[in-house]
Short mmCIF file of C-alpha atoms in Angstrom, two decimals:
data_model
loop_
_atom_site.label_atom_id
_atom_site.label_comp_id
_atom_site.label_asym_id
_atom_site.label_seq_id
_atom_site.Cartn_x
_atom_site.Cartn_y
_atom_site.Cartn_z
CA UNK A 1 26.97 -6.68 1.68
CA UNK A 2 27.27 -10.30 2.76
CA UNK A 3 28.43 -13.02 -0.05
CA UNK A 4 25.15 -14.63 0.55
CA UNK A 5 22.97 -11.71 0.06
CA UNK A 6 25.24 -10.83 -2.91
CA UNK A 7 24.49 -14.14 -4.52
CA UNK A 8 20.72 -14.18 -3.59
CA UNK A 9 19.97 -11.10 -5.73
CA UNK A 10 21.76 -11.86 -8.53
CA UNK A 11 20.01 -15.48 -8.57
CA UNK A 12 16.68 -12.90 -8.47
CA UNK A 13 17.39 -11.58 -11.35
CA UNK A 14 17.54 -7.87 -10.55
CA UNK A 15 21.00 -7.74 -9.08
CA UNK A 16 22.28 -5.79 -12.28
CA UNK A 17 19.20 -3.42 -12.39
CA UNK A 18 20.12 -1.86 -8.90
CA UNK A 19 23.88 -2.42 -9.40
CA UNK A 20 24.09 0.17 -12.05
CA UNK A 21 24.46 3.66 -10.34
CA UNK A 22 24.65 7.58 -12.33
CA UNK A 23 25.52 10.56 -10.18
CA UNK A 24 22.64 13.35 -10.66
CA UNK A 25 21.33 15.76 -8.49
CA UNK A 26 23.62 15.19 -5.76
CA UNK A 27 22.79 11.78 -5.39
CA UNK A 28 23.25 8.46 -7.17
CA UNK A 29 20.49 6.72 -8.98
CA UNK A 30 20.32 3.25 -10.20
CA UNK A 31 18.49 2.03 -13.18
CA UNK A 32 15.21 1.05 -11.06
CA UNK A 33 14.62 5.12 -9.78
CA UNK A 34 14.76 6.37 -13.40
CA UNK A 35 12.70 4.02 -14.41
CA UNK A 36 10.11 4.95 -11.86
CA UNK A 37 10.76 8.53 -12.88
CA UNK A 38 10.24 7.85 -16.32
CA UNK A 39 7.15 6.05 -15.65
CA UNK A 40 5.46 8.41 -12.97
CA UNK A 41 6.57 11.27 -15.19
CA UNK A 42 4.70 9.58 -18.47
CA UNK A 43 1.70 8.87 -16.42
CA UNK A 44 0.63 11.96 -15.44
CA UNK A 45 1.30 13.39 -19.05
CA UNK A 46 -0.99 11.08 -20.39
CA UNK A 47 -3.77 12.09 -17.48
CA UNK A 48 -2.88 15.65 -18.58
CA UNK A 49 -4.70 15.12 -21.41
CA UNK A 50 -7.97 14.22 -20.23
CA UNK A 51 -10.08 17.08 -20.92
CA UNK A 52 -9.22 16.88 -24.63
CA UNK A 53 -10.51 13.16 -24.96
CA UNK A 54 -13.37 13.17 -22.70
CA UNK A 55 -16.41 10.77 -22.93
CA UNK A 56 -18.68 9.70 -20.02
CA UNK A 57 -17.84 5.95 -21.75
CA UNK A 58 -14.15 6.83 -20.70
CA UNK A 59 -14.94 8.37 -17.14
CA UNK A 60 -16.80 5.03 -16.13
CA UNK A 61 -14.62 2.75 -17.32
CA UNK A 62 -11.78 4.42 -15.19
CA UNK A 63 -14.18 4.84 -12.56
CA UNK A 64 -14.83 0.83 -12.60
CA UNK A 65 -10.97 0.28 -13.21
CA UNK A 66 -10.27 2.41 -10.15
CA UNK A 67 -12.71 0.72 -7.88
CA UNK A 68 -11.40 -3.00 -9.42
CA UNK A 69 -7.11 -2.21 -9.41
CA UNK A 70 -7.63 -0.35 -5.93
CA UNK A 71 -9.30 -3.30 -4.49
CA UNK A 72 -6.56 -5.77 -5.90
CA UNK A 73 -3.97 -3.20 -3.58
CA UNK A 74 -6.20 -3.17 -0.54
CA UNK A 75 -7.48 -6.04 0.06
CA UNK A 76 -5.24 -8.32 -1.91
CA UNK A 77 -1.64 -6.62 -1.40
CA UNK A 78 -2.51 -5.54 1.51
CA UNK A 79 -5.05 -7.31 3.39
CA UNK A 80 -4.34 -10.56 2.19
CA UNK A 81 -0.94 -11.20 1.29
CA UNK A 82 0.64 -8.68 3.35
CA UNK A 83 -0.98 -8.83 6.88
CA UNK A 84 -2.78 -12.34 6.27
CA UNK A 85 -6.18 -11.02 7.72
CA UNK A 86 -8.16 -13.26 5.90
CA UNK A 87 -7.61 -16.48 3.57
CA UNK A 88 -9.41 -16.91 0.18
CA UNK A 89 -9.20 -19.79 -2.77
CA UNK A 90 -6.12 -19.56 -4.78
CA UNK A 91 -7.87 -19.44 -8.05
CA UNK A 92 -9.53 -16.00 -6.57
CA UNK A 93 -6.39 -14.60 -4.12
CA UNK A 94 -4.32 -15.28 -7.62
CA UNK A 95 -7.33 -13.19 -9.55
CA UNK A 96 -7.46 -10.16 -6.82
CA UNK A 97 -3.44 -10.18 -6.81
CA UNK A 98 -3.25 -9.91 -10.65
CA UNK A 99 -6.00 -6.73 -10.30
CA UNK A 100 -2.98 -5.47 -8.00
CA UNK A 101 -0.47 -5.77 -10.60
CA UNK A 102 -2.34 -3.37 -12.87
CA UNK A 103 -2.71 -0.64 -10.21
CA UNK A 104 1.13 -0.15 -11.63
CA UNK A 105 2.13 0.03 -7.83
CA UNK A 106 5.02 -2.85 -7.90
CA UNK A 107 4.58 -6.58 -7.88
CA UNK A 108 2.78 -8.25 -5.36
CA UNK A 109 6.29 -9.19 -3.96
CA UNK A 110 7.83 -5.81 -3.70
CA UNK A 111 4.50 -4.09 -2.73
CA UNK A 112 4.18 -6.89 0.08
CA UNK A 113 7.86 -6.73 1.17
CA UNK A 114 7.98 -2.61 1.37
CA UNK A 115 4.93 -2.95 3.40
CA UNK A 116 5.71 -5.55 5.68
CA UNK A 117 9.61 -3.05 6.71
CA UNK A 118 7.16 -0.33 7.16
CA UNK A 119 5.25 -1.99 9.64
CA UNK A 120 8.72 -3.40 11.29
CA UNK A 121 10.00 0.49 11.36
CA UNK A 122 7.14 3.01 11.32
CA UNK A 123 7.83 5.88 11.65
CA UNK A 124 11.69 5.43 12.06
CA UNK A 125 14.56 6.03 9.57
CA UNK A 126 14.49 2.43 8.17
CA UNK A 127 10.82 3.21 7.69
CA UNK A 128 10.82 3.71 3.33
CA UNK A 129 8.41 6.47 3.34
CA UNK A 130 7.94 7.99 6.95
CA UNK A 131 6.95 11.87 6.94
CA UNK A 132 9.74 12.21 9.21
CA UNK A 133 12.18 12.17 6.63
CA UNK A 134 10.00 14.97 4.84
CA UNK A 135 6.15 15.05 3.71
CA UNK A 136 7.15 14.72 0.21
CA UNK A 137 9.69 11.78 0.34
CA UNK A 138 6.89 10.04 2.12
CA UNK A 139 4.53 11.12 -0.48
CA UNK A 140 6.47 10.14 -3.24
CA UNK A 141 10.05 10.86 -3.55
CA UNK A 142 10.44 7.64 -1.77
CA UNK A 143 9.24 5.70 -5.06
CA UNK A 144 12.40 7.22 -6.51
CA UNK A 145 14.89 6.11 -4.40
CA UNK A 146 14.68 2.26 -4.67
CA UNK A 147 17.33 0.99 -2.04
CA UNK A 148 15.53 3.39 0.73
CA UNK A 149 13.07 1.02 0.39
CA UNK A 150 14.31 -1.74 2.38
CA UNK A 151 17.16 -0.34 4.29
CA UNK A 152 19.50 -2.19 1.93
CA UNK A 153 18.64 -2.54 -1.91
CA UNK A 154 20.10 -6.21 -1.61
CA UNK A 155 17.90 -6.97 0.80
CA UNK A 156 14.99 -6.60 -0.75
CA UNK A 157 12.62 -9.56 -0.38
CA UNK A 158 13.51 -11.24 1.94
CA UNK A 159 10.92 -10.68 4.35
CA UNK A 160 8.37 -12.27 1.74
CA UNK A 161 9.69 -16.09 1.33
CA UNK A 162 5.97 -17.32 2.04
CA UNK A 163 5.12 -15.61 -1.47
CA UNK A 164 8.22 -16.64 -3.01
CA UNK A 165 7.11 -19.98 -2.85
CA UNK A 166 4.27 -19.82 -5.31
CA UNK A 167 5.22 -20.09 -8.68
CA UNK A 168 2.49 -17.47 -9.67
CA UNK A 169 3.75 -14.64 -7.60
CA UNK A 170 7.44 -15.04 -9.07
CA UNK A 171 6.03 -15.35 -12.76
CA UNK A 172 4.03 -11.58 -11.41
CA UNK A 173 7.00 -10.23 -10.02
CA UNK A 174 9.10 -10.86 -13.75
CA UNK A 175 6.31 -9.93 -15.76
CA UNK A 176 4.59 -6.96 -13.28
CA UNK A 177 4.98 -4.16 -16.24
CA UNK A 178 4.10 -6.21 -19.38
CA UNK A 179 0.24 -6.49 -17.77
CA UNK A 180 -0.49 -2.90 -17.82
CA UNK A 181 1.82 -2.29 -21.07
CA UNK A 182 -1.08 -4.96 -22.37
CA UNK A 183 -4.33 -3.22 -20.63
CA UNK A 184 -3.42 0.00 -22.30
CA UNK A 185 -2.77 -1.54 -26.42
CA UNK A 186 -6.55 -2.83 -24.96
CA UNK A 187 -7.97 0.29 -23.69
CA UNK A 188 -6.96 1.96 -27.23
CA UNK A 189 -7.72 -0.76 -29.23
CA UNK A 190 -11.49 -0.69 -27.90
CA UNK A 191 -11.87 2.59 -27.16
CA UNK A 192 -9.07 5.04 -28.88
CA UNK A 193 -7.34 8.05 -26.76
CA UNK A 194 -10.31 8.60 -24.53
CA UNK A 195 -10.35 4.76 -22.98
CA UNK A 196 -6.27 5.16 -23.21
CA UNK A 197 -5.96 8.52 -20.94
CA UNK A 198 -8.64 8.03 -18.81
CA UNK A 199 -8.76 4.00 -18.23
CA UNK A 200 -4.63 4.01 -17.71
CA UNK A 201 -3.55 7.77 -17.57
CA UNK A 202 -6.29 9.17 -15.29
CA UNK A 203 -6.98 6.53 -12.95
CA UNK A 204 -3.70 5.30 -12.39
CA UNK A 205 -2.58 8.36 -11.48
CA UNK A 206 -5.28 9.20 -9.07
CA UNK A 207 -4.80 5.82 -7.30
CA UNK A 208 -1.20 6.29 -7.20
CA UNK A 209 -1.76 9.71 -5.41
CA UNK A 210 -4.48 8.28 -3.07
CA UNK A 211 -2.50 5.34 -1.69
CA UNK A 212 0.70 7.52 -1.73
CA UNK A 213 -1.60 9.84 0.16
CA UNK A 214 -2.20 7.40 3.49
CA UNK A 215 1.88 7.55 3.38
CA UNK A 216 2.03 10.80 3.84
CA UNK A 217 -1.34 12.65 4.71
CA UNK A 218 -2.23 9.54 6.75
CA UNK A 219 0.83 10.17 9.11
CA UNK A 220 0.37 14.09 9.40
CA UNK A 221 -3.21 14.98 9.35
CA UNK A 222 -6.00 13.02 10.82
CA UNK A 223 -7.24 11.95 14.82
CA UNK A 224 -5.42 8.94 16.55
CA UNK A 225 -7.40 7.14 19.00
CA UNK A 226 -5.19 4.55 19.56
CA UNK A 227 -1.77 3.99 21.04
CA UNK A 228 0.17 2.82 18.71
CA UNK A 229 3.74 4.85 19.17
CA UNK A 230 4.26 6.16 15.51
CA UNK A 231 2.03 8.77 13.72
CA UNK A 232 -0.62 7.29 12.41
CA UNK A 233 -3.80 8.75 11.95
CA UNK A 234 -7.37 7.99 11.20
CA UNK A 235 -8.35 10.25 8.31
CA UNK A 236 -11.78 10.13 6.55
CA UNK A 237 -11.17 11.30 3.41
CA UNK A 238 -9.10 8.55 2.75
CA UNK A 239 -10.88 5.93 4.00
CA UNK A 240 -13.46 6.99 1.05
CA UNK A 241 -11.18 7.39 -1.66
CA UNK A 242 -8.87 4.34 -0.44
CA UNK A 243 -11.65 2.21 -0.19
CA UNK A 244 -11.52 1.94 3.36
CA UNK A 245 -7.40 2.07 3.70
CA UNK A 246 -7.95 6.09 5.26
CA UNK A 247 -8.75 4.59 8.92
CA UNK A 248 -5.09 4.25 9.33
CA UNK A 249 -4.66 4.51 12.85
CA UNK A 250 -6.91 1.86 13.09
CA UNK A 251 -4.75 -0.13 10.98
CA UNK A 252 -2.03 0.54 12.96
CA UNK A 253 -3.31 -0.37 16.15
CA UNK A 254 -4.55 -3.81 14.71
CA UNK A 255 -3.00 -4.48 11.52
CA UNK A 256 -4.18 -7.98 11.12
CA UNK A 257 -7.33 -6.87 11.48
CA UNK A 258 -9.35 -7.72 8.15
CA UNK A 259 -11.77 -4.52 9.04
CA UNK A 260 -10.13 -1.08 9.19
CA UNK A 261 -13.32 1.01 9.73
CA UNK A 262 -14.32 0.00 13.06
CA UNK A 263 -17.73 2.58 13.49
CA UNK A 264 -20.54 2.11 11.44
CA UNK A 265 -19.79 5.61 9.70
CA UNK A 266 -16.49 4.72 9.19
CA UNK A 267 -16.84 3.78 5.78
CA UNK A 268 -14.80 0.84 4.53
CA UNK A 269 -15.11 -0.82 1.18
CA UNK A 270 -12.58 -3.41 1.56
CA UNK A 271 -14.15 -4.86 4.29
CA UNK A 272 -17.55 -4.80 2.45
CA UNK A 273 -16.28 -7.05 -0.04
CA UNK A 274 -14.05 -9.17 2.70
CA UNK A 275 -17.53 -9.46 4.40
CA UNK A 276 -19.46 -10.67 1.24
CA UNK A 277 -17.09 -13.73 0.47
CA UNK A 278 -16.96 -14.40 3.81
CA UNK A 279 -20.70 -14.86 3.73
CA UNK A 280 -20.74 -17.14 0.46
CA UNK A 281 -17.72 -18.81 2.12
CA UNK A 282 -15.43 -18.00 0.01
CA UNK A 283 -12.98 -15.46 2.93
CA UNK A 284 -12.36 -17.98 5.67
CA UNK A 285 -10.10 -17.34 9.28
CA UNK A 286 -11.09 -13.24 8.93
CA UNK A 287 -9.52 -11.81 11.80
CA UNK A 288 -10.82 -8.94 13.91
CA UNK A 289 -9.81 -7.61 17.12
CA UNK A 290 -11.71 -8.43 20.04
CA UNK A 291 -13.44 -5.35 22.59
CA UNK A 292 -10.55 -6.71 25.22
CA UNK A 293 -7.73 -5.73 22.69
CA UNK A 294 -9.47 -2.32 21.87
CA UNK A 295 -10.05 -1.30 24.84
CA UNK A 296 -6.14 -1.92 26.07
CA UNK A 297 -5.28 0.28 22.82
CA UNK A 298 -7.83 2.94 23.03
CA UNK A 299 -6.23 6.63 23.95
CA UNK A 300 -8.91 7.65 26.10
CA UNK A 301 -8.53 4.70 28.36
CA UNK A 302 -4.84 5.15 28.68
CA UNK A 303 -5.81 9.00 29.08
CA UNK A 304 -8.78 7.85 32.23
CA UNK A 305 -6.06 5.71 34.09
CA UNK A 306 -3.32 8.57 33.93
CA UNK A 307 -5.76 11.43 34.41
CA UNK A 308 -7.07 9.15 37.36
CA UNK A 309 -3.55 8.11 39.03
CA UNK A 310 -3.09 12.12 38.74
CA UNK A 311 -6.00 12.65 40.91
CA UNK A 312 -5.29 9.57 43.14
CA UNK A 313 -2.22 11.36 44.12
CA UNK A 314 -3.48 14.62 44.39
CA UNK A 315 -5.62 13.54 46.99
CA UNK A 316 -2.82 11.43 49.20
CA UNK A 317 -4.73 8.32 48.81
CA UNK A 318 -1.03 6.69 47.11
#
């Protein structure tokens, strides 16, 4: 590791978090992967529960919670921050990333950073959670090996100095576990056990699984239409329970692109919303991909010209 790597971590304050290593299962694991194990592990405990402390009261408040975290990962940690598809006011890009934070998926800062490697690797060892490297390390046995990540744990972050800058996003990244610790002494202080397992527990867990899902399922199962070189897919399951995040091969063929569910049946919440504030003027520069670029990416234009060179030659007229 360089000296000035070395010396930018530690001034990040986590330096000592990742430097801390315990042999265990043939492998080494620093304080951040327990912690994620202990977490993960406590999570779906406390969704185990659910059928002994159900109330519809319960279901609809995770249900709302669900709809309102998911949409601070898609179209603020992702959409937004991440790709920079769209712009909004900071008073409501600071609101949507702070609905992020309690999705208990990272800080906007990690989540953005992990993100932004994938896109610079897919599908490639340095990739953190390409199914080529297993279906259930992409899934999730990538959340529990933190330096995997980013291809070096001290180099975490530093493909995210734009968010750096912003005072707001640091105080998020320091404080990222506090905010849900907080939501769930308010979930049982309103509402007891049933608001606790189902409001935290339940829908956590089922967002966790869903966006761990276009990881994994998303680069396995599902129809590619465009050619993007990796192994993305477009898979409509997940574009409904992702709020629109599902039409990954989409994504990957335009991932600045603000919309990810280009057909009308190609259901996409995030952009719904996008669309809304663009139209009280509160999304400005959305970006979308012209019929040009899609029709240089599509497959089954690639597929025409090659199928038509084939026949071109066939016939002796090259």
């Amino acid at each position: 590791m360089q000296k000035k790597q070395k010396e930018e971590a530690e001034a990040a304050g986590y330096y000592w978090l990742v430097k801390w290593r315990v042999q265990l299962f043939g492998r080494q694991w620093n304080f951040m992967d327990i912690a994620s194990v202990v977490v993960i592990f406590g999570l779906h405990c406390l969704a185990l529960l659910a059928p002994f402390h159900f109330n519809l009261s319960a279901v609809w408040l995770a249900m709302a919670l669900y709809v309102l975290t998911g949409l601070g990962v898609t179209l603020s940690y992702h959409r937004n921050l991440s790709h920079k598809s769209f712009k909004l006011p900071k008073w409501l890009e600071y609101f949507f990333a702070y609905c992020g934070t309690l999705a208990l998926q990272g800080s906007p800062l990690e989540w953005v950073s992990t993100h932004r490697y994938h896109h610079q690797f897919t599908d490639t060892w340095n990739d953190a959670h390409s199914p080529i490297k297993g279906f259930w390390f992409s899934h999730i046995g990538w959340i529990f090996d933190y330096g995997s990540r980013f291809g070096s744990t001290e180099g975490r972050l530093n493909n995210v100095g734009d968010l750096r800058k912003q005072p707001y996003y640091i105080f998020l990244h320091y404080t990222y576990p506090f905010h849900s610790l907080a939501l769930g002494f308010l979930l049982y202080a309103v509402g007891g056990l049933p608001f606790l397992v189902w409001g935290l527990g339940v829908r956590t867990i089922l967002y966790l699984h869903v966006t761990f899902a276009i990881n994994s399922i998303c680069h396995t199962w599902g129809k590619q239409v465009w050619d993007t070189g990796d192994l993305s897919r477009n898979n409509w399951l997940f574009g409904l329970l992702a709020h629109g995040e599902g039409w990954h091969n989409n994504h990957h063929a335009f991932e600045y692109s603000a919309r990810q569910g280009f057909e009308w049946w190609q259901i996409d919440l995030t952009w719904y919303v996008i669309r809304v504030l663009q139209a009280v003027g509160l999304a400005t520069d959305v970006k979308l991909p012209t019929e040009t670029q899609k029709k240089r990416k599509a497959l089954c234009n690639k597929k025409f010209s090659k199928d038509r060179l084939e026949t071109i030659v066939n016939d002796g007229k090259l």
